[in-house]
mmCIF file of C-alpha atoms in Angstrom:
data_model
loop_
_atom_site.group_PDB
_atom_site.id
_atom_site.type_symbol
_atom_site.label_atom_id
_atom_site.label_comp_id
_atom_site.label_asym_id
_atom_site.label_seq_id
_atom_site.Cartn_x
_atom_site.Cartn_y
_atom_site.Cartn_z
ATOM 1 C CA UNK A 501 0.229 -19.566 4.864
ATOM 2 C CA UNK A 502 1.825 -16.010 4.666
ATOM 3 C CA UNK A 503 0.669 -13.796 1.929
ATOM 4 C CA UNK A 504 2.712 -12.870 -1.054
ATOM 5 C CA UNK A 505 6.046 -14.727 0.145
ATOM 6 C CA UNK A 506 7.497 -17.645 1.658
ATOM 7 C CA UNK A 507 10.457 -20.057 2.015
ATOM 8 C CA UNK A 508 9.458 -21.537 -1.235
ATOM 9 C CA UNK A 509 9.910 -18.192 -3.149
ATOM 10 C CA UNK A 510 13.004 -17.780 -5.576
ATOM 11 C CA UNK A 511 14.290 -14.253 -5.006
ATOM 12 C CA UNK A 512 16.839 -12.505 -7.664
ATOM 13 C CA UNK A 513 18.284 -9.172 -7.426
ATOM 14 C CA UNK A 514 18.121 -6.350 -9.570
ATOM 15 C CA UNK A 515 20.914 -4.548 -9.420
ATOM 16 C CA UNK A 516 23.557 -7.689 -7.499
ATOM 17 C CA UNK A 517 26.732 -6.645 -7.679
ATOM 18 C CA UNK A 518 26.069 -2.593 -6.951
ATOM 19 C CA UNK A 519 27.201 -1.572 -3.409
ATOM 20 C CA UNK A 520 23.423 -1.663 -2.250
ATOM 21 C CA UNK A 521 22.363 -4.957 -3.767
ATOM 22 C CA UNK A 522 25.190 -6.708 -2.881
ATOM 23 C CA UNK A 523 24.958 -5.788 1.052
ATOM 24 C CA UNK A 524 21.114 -6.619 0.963
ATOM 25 C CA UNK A 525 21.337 -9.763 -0.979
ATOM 26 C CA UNK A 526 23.939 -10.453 1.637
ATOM 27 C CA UNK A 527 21.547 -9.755 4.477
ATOM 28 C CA UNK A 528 18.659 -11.988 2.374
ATOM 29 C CA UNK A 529 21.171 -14.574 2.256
ATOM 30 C CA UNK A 530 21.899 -14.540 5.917
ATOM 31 C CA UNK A 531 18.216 -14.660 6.858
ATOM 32 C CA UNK A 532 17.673 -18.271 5.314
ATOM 33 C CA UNK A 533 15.956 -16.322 1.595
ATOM 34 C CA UNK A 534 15.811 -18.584 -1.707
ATOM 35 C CA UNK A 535 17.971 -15.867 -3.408
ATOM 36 C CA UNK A 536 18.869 -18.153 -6.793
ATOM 37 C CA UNK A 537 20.981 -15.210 -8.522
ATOM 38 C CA UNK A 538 21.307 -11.466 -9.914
ATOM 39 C CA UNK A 539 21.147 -9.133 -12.944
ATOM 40 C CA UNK A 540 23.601 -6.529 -14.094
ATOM 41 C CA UNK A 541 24.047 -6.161 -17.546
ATOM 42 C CA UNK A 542 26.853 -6.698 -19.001
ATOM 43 C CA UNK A 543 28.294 -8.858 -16.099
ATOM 44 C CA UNK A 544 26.490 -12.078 -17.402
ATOM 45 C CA UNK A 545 28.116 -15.318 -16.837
ATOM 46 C CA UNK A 546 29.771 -13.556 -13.629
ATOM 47 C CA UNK A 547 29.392 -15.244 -10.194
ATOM 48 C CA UNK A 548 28.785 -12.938 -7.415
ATOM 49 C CA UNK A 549 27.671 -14.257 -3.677
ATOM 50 C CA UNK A 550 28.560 -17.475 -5.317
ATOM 51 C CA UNK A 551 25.428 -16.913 -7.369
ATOM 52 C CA UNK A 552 25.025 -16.696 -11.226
ATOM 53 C CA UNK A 553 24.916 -13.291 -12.652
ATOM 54 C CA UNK A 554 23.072 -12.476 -15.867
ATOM 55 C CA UNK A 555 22.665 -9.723 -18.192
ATOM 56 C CA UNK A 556 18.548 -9.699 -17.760
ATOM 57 C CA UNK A 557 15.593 -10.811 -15.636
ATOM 58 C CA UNK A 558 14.544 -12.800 -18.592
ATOM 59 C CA UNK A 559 17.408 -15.028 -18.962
ATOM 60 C CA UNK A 560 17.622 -14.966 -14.775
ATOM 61 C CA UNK A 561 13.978 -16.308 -14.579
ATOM 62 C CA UNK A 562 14.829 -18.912 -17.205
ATOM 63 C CA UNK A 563 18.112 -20.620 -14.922
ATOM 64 C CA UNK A 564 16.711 -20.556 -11.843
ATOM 65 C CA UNK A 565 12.678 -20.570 -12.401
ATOM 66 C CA UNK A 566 13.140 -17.242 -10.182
ATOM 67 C CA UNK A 567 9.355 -15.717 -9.352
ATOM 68 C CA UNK A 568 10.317 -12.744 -7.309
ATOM 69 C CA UNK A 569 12.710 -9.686 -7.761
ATOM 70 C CA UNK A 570 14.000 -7.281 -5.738
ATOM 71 C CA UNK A 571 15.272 -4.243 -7.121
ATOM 72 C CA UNK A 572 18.399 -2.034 -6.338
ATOM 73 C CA UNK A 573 19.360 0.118 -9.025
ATOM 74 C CA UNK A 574 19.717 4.357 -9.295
ATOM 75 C CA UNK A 575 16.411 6.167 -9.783
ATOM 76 C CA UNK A 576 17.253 6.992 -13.068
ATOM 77 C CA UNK A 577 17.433 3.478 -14.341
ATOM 78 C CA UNK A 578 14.301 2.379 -11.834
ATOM 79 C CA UNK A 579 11.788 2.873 -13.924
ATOM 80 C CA UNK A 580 13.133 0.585 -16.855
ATOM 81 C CA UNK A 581 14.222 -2.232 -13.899
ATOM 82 C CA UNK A 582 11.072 -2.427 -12.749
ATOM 83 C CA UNK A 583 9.434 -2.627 -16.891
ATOM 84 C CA UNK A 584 12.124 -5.534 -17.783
ATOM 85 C CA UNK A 585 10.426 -7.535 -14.331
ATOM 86 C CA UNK A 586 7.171 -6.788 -15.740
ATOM 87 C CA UNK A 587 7.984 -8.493 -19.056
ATOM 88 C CA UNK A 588 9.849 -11.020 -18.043
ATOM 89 C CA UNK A 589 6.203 -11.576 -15.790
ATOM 90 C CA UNK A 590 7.795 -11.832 -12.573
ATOM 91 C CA UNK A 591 5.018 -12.919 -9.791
ATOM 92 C CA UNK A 592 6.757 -10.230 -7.258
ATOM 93 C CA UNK A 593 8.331 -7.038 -7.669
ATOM 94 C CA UNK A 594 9.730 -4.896 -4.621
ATOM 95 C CA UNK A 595 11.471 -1.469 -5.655
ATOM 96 C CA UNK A 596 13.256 -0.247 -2.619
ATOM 97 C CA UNK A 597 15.057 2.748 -4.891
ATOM 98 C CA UNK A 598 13.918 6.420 -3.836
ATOM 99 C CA UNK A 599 13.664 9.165 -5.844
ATOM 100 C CA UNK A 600 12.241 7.428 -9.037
ATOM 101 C CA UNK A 601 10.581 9.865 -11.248
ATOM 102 C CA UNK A 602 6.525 10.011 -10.716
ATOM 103 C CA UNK A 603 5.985 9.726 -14.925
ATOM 104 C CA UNK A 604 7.990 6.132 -14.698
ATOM 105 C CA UNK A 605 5.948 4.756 -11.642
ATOM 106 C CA UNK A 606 2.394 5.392 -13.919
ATOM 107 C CA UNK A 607 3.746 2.591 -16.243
ATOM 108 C CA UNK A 608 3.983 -0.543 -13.035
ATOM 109 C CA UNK A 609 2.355 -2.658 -10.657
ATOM 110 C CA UNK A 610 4.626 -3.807 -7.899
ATOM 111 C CA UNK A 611 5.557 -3.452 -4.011
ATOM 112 C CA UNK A 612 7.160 0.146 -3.813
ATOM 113 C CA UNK A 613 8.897 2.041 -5.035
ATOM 114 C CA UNK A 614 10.800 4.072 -1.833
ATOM 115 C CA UNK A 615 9.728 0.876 0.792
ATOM 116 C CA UNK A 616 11.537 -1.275 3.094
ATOM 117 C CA UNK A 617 10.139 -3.934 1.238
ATOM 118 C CA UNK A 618 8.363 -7.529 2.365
ATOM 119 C CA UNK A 619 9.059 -9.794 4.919
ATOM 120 C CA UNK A 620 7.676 -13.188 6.223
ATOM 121 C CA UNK A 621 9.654 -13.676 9.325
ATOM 122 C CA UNK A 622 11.525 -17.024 9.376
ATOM 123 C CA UNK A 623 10.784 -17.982 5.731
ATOM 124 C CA UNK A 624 11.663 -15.287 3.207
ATOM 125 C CA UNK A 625 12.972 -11.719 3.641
ATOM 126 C CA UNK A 626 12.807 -9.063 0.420
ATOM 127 C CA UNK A 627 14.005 -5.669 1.337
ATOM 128 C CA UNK A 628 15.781 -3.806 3.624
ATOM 129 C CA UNK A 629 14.121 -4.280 7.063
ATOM 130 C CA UNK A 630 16.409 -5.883 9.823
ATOM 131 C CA UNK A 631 15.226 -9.369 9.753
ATOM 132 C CA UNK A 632 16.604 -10.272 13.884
ATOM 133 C CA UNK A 633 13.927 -8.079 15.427
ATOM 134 C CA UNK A 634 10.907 -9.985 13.652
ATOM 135 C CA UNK A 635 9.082 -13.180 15.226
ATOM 136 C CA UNK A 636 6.992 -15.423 13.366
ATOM 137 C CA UNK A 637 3.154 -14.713 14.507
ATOM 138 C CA UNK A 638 -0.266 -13.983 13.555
ATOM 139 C CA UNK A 639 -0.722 -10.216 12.867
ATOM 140 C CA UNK A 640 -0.284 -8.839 9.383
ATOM 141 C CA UNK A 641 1.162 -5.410 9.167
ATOM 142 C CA UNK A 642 0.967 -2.759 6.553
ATOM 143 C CA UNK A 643 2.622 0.546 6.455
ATOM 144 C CA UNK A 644 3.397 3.743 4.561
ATOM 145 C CA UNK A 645 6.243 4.691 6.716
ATOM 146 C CA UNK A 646 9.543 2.248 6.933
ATOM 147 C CA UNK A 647 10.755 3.126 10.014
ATOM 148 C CA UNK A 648 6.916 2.612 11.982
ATOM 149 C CA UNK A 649 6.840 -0.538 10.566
ATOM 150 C CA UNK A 650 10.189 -1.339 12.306
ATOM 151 C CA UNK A 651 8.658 -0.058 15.456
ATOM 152 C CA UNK A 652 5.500 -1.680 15.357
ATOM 153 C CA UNK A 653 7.480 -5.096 14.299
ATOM 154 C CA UNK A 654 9.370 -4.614 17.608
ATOM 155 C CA UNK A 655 6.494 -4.036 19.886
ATOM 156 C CA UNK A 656 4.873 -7.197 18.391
ATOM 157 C CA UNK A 657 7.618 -9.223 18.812
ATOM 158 C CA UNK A 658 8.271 -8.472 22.269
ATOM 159 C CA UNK A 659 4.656 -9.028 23.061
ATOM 160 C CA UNK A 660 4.597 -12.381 21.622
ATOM 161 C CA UNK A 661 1.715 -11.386 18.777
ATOM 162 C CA UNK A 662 4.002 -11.931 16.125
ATOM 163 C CA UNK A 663 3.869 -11.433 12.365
ATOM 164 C CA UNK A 664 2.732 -12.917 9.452
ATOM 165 C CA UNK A 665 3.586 -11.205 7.276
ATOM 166 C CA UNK A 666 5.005 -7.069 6.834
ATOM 167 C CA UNK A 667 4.640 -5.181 3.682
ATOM 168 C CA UNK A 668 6.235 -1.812 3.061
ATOM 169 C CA UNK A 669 4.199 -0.099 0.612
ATOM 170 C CA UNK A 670 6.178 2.935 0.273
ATOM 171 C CA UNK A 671 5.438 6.587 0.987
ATOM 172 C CA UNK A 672 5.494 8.087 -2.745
ATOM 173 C CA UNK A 673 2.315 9.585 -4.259
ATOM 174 C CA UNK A 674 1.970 6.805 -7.269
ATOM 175 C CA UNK A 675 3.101 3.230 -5.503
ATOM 176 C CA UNK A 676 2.558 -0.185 -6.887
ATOM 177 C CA UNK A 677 0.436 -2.102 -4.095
ATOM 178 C CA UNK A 678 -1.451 -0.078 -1.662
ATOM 179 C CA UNK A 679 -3.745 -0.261 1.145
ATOM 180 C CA UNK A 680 -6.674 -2.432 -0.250
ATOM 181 C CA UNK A 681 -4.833 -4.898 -1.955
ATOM 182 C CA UNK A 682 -2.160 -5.687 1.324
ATOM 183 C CA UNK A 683 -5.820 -5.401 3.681
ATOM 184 C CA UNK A 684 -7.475 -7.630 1.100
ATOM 185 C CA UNK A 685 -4.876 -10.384 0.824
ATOM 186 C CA UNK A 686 -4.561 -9.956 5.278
ATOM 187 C CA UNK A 687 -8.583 -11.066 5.513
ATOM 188 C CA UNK A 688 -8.356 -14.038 3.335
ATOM 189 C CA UNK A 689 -5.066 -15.431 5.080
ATOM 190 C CA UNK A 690 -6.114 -18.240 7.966
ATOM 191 C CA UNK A 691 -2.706 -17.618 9.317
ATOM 192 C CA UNK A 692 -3.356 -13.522 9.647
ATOM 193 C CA UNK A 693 -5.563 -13.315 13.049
ATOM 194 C CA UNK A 694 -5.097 -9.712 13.122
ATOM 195 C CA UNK A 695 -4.204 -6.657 10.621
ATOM 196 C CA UNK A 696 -1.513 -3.423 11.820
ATOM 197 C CA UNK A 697 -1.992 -0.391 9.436
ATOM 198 C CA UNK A 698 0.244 2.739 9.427
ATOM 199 C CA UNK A 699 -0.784 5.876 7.353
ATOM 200 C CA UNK A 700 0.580 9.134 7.267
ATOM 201 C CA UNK A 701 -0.934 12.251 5.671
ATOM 202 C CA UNK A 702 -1.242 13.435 2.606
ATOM 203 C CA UNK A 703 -3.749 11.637 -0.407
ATOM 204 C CA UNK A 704 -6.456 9.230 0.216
ATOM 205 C CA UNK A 705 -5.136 5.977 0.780
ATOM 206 C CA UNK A 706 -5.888 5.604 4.249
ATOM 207 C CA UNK A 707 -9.903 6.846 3.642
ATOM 208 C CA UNK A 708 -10.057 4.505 0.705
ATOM 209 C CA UNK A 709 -8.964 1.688 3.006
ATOM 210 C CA UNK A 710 -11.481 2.411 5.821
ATOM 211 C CA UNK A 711 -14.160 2.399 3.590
ATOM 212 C CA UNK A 712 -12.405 -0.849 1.924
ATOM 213 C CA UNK A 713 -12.968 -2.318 5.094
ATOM 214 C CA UNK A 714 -16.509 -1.008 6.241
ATOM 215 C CA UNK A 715 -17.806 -2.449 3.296
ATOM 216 C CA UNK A 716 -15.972 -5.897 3.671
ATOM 217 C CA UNK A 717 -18.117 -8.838 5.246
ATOM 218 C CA UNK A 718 -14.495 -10.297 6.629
ATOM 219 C CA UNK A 719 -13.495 -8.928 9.798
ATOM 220 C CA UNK A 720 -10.101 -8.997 11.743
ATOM 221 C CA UNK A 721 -9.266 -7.110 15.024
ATOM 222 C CA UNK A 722 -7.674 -3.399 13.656
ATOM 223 C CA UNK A 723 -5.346 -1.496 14.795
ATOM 224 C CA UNK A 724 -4.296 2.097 13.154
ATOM 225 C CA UNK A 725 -1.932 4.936 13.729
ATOM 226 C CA UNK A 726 -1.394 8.027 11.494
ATOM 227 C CA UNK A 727 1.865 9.752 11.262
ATOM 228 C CA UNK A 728 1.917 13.442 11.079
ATOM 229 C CA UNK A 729 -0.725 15.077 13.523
ATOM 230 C CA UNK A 730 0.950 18.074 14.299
ATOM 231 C CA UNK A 731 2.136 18.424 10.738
ATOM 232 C CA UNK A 732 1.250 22.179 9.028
ATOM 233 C CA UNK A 733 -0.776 22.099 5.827
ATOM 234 C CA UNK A 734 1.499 22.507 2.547
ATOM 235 C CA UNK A 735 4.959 21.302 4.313
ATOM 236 C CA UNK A 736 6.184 17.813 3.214
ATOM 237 C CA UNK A 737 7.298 15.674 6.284
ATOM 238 C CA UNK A 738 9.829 13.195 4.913
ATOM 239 C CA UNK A 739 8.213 11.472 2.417
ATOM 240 C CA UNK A 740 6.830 12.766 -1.123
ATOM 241 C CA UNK A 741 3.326 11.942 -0.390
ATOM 242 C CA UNK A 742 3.138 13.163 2.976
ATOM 243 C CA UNK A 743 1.627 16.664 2.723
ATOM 244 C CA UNK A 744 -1.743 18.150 2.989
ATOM 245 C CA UNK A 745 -2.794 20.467 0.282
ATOM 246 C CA UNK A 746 -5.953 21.999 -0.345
ATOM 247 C CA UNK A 747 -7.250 20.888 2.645
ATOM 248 C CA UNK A 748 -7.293 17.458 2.257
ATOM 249 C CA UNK A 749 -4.770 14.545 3.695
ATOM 250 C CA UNK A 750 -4.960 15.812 7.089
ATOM 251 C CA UNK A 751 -4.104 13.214 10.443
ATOM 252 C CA UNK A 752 -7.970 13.684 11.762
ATOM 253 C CA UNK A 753 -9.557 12.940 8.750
ATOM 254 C CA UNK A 754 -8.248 10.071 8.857
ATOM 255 C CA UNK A 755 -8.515 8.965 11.805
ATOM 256 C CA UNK A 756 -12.009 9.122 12.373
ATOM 257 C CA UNK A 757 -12.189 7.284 9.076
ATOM 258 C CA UNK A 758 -10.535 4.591 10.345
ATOM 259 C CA UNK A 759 -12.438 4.220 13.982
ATOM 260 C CA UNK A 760 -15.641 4.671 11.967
ATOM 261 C CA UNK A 761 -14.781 1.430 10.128
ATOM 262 C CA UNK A 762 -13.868 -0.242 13.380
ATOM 263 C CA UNK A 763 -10.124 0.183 13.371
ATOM 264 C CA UNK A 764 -8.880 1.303 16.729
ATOM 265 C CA UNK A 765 -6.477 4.273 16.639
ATOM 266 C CA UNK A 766 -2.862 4.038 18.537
ATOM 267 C CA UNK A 767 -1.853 7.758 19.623
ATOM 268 C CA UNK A 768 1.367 7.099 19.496
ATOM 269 C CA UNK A 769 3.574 4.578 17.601
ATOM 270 C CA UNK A 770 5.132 3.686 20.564
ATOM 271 C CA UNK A 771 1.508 2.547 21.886
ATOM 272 C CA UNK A 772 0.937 0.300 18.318
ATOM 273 C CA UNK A 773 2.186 -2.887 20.410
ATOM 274 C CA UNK A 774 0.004 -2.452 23.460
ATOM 275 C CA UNK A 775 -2.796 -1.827 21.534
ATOM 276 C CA UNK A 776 -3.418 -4.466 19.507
ATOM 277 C CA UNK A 777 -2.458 -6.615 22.138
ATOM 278 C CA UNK A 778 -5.214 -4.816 24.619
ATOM 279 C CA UNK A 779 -7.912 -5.342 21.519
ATOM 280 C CA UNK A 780 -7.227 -9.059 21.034
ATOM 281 C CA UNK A 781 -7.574 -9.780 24.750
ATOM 282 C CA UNK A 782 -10.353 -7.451 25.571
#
């Protein structure tokens, strides 16, 4: 099954013929993805790729019956991208531009912003992640941090777990999918045996989705790491939601959040791999 994409899904780009979207769309391409076209306004009637351009997502979705959208376009012009996918009702939106302003990111619902995006290894890729180090499998993983997720793809692949599917969140304070939804849509997939999540501190998120999963009468083997133990209290490591301030958002916090839901705790992201692979045949 996968969750949220497949080989079926019809992929546009937001964004095609820019330096960024045209090397990613390229990638998507290469990686067997339904991409069906692009937007860039004012280019309509263009091809690009040999694919259609068009001046909106509207009149995109209308030619090629597009449901998905990924968006590369400067984080001043994010915010309205990611509005015009919303109206044009777009099943899937995945905003892999950094830097979009926090006031424009109250407004959506969608996967990112500041994310490596989606992936369902061997059917549809939607982002930025290399797609040759990813194996088709059964663990679903989640993660705050791009580069983890990488890492913990790797380690899975070269274990033989594989993945089902891999969803970049994002690491910015206000994101469109988080935690809970990604953990919810993992327990009711028959093809996701087991569930990787990465946190990081700063906010909540990571609490909220421990007690998301105490509370839930689906269970899946768990496997957890949190980026930024040694990190000092009001310094932001990398990403704009990773701090701790006023005391809260801290590594061990969350981490005995997470192994008092069940979810056992990696202590190092090089150990994410092993891990799992120690709790499923335990």
């Amino acid at each position: 099954m996968s969750v949220l994409i497949n080989k079926n899904t019809k992929v546009i780009c937001q964004g095609f013929t820019g330096t960024h979207g045209t090397f990613h769309s390229e990638q998507a391409l290469k990686y067997g993805t339904k991409l069906v076209g692009g937007v860039t306004p004012k280019k309509g009637g263009q091809k690009h790729l040999n694919l259609p351009v068009f001046n909106t997502v509207q009149e995109a979705k209308d030619h090629t019956s597009a449901n998905a959208t990924m968006i590369y376009v400067p984080p001043q012009f994010a915010g309205a991208a990611i509005i015009e996918a919303i109206e044009a009702k777009m099943d899937l939106i995945v905003c892999i531009t950094e830097g979009i302003p926090v006031i424009d990111m109250i407004k959506a619902r969608l996967i990112g912003p500041n994310c490596p995006g989606i992936i369902t290894p061997d059917e549809c890729k939607i982002g930025i992640m290399p797609g040759n180090i990813h194996k088709k499998g059964s663990v679903g993983i989640v993660s705050r941090s791009g580069t983890l997720t990488y890492e913990a793809v790797a380690q899975t692949t070269s274990n033989g777990i594989g993945q089902s599917t891999c969803i970049g969140i994002g690491g910015d304070p206000i994101n469109g999918t988080n935690f809970i939804d990604c953990l919810e849509l993992f327990l009711k997939d028959e093809e996701t045996k087991s569930i990787v999540m990465i946190g990081e501190i700063g906010g909540s998120a990571e609490e909220e989705a421990a007690e998301f999963i105490k509370k839930e009468k689906v269970k899946k083997p768990m496997v957890g790491f949190i980026a930024g133990l040694t990190a000092p209290p009001g310094r932001r490591m990398g990403h704009a939601g990773a701090i701790i301030s006023g005391g809260k958002g801290g590594a061990e916090d969350k981490i005995e959040m997470m192994k008092s839901a069940g979810i056992s705790i990696s202590k190092s992201p090089a150990d994410i791999g092993k891990t799992l692979f120690n709790k499923l045949n335990s």
